[in-house]
Amino acid sequence: MGIIGSIIIGILAGFLAGKILKGSGFGLVVNLIVGIIGGVLGGWMFGLLGLSINGFIGSLVTSTIGAIVLLWIVSLFKRG
């Protein structure tokens, strides 16, 4: 998958994570950043568990789960 595909997945993953955890998105740029970092985090977490999901949908699921974990971690620091 090329850079354009990764950007699209990052935007979608960040948007979905924002909807799941906060009920609203954070804007295009922040969604992109959260989605890309979430993709890296999700890929790392799935690798630790020995899981591999391929294709567009698999990448989207992995990135979204990583973005959700990232937003959850950030929310822990914001509360305290």
PDB file of C-alpha atoms in Angstrom:
ATOM      1  CA  MET A   1       0.000   0.000   0.000  1.00  0.00           C
ATOM      2  CA  GLY A   2       1.371   3.398  -0.925  1.00  0.00           C
ATOM      3  CA  ILE A   3       1.579   6.631   0.973  1.00  0.00           C
ATOM      4  CA  ILE A   4      -1.828   7.806  -0.291  1.00  0.00           C
ATOM      5  CA  GLY A   5      -3.453   4.603   0.969  1.00  0.00           C
ATOM      6  CA  SER A   6      -1.771   5.007   4.343  1.00  0.00           C
ATOM      7  CA  ILE A   7      -2.990   8.591   4.594  1.00  0.00           C
ATOM      8  CA  ILE A   8      -6.551   7.561   3.752  1.00  0.00           C
ATOM      9  CA  ILE A   9      -6.444   4.751   6.323  1.00  0.00           C
ATOM     10  CA  GLY A  10      -4.953   7.151   8.893  1.00  0.00           C
ATOM     11  CA  ILE A  11      -7.727   9.692   8.351  1.00  0.00           C
ATOM     12  CA  LEU A  12     -10.437   7.042   8.577  1.00  0.00           C
ATOM     13  CA  ALA A  13      -8.899   5.360  11.632  1.00  0.00           C
ATOM     14  CA  GLY A  14      -8.494   8.658  13.485  1.00  0.00           C
ATOM     15  CA  PHE A  15     -12.055   9.644  12.617  1.00  0.00           C
ATOM     16  CA  LEU A  16     -13.455   6.296  13.782  1.00  0.00           C
ATOM     17  CA  ALA A  17     -11.447   6.361  17.016  1.00  0.00           C
ATOM     18  CA  GLY A  18     -12.669   9.901  17.701  1.00  0.00           C
ATOM     19  CA  LYS A  19     -16.269   8.819  17.139  1.00  0.00           C
ATOM     20  CA  ILE A  20     -15.915   5.749  19.336  1.00  0.00           C
ATOM     21  CA  LEU A  21     -14.215   7.465  22.282  1.00  0.00           C
ATOM     22  CA  LYS A  22     -15.428  11.057  22.215  1.00  0.00           C
ATOM     23  CA  GLY A  23     -18.472  11.086  19.988  1.00  0.00           C
ATOM     24  CA  SER A  24     -16.880  13.552  17.545  1.00  0.00           C
ATOM     25  CA  GLY A  25     -13.850  13.899  15.333  1.00  0.00           C
ATOM     26  CA  PHE A  26     -10.894  16.172  15.955  1.00  0.00           C
ATOM     27  CA  GLY A  27     -10.499  17.648  12.507  1.00  0.00           C
ATOM     28  CA  LEU A  28      -8.705  16.353   9.456  1.00  0.00           C
ATOM     29  CA  VAL A  29      -5.116  17.045  10.528  1.00  0.00           C
ATOM     30  CA  VAL A  30      -5.431  15.676  14.068  1.00  0.00           C
ATOM     31  CA  ASN A  31      -7.371  12.646  12.789  1.00  0.00           C
ATOM     32  CA  LEU A  32      -4.569  11.984  10.316  1.00  0.00           C
ATOM     33  CA  ILE A  33      -1.886  12.201  13.002  1.00  0.00           C
ATOM     34  CA  VAL A  34      -3.819  10.058  15.496  1.00  0.00           C
ATOM     35  CA  GLY A  35      -4.608   7.507  12.778  1.00  0.00           C
ATOM     36  CA  ILE A  36      -1.016   7.211  11.570  1.00  0.00           C
ATOM     37  CA  ILE A  37       0.392   6.907  15.093  1.00  0.00           C
ATOM     38  CA  GLY A  38      -2.451   4.508  15.886  1.00  0.00           C
ATOM     39  CA  GLY A  39      -1.511   2.412  12.858  1.00  0.00           C
ATOM     40  CA  VAL A  40       2.051   2.090  14.103  1.00  0.00           C
ATOM     41  CA  LEU A  41       0.864   1.352  17.641  1.00  0.00           C
ATOM     42  CA  GLY A  42      -1.761  -1.124  16.436  1.00  0.00           C
ATOM     43  CA  GLY A  43       0.747  -2.898  14.178  1.00  0.00           C
ATOM     44  CA  TRP A  44       3.170  -3.172  17.089  1.00  0.00           C
ATOM     45  CA  MET A  45       0.460  -4.498  19.455  1.00  0.00           C
ATOM     46  CA  PHE A  46      -0.810  -7.018  16.902  1.00  0.00           C
ATOM     47  CA  GLY A  47       2.792  -8.134  16.269  1.00  0.00           C
ATOM     48  CA  LEU A  48       3.307  -8.763  19.985  1.00  0.00           C
ATOM     49  CA  LEU A  49       0.183 -10.926  20.011  1.00  0.00           C
ATOM     50  CA  GLY A  50       1.261 -12.786  16.868  1.00  0.00           C
ATOM     51  CA  LEU A  51      -1.718 -11.508  14.860  1.00  0.00           C
ATOM     52  CA  SER A  52      -1.627 -10.361  11.263  1.00  0.00           C
ATOM     53  CA  ILE A  53      -4.492  -8.781   9.347  1.00  0.00           C
ATOM     54  CA  ASN A  54      -3.919  -7.972   5.683  1.00  0.00           C
ATOM     55  CA  GLY A  55      -5.654  -5.768   3.141  1.00  0.00           C
ATOM     56  CA  PHE A  56      -7.391  -2.427   3.356  1.00  0.00           C
ATOM     57  CA  ILE A  57      -9.948  -3.516   5.956  1.00  0.00           C
ATOM     58  CA  GLY A  58      -7.292  -5.223   8.070  1.00  0.00           C
ATOM     59  CA  SER A  59      -5.115  -2.126   8.019  1.00  0.00           C
ATOM     60  CA  LEU A  60      -8.121   0.014   8.935  1.00  0.00           C
ATOM     61  CA  VAL A  61      -9.023  -2.250  11.862  1.00  0.00           C
ATOM     62  CA  THR A  62      -5.425  -2.345  13.100  1.00  0.00           C
ATOM     63  CA  SER A  63      -5.042   1.441  12.815  1.00  0.00           C
ATOM     64  CA  THR A  64      -8.393   2.104  14.488  1.00  0.00           C
ATOM     65  CA  ILE A  65      -7.608  -0.158  17.438  1.00  0.00           C
ATOM     66  CA  GLY A  66      -4.210   1.499  17.809  1.00  0.00           C
ATOM     67  CA  ALA A  67      -5.785   4.970  17.618  1.00  0.00           C
ATOM     68  CA  ILE A  68      -8.354   4.014  20.267  1.00  0.00           C
ATOM     69  CA  VAL A  69      -5.587   2.806  22.586  1.00  0.00           C
ATOM     70  CA  LEU A  70      -3.620   6.002  21.908  1.00  0.00           C
ATOM     71  CA  LEU A  71      -6.605   8.228  22.691  1.00  0.00           C
ATOM     72  CA  TRP A  72      -7.367   6.207  25.818  1.00  0.00           C
ATOM     73  CA  ILE A  73      -3.782   6.633  27.051  1.00  0.00           C
ATOM     74  CA  VAL A  74      -3.937  10.372  26.343  1.00  0.00           C
ATOM     75  CA  SER A  75      -7.227  10.628  28.260  1.00  0.00           C
ATOM     76  CA  LEU A  76      -5.583   9.024  31.310  1.00  0.00           C
ATOM     77  CA  PHE A  77      -3.024  11.843  31.431  1.00  0.00           C
ATOM     78  CA  LYS A  78      -5.602  14.567  30.832  1.00  0.00           C
ATOM     79  CA  ARG A  79      -7.736  13.514  33.809  1.00  0.00           C
ATOM     80  CA  GLY A  80      -4.895  13.468  36.315  1.00  0.00           C
TER      81      GLY A  80
END
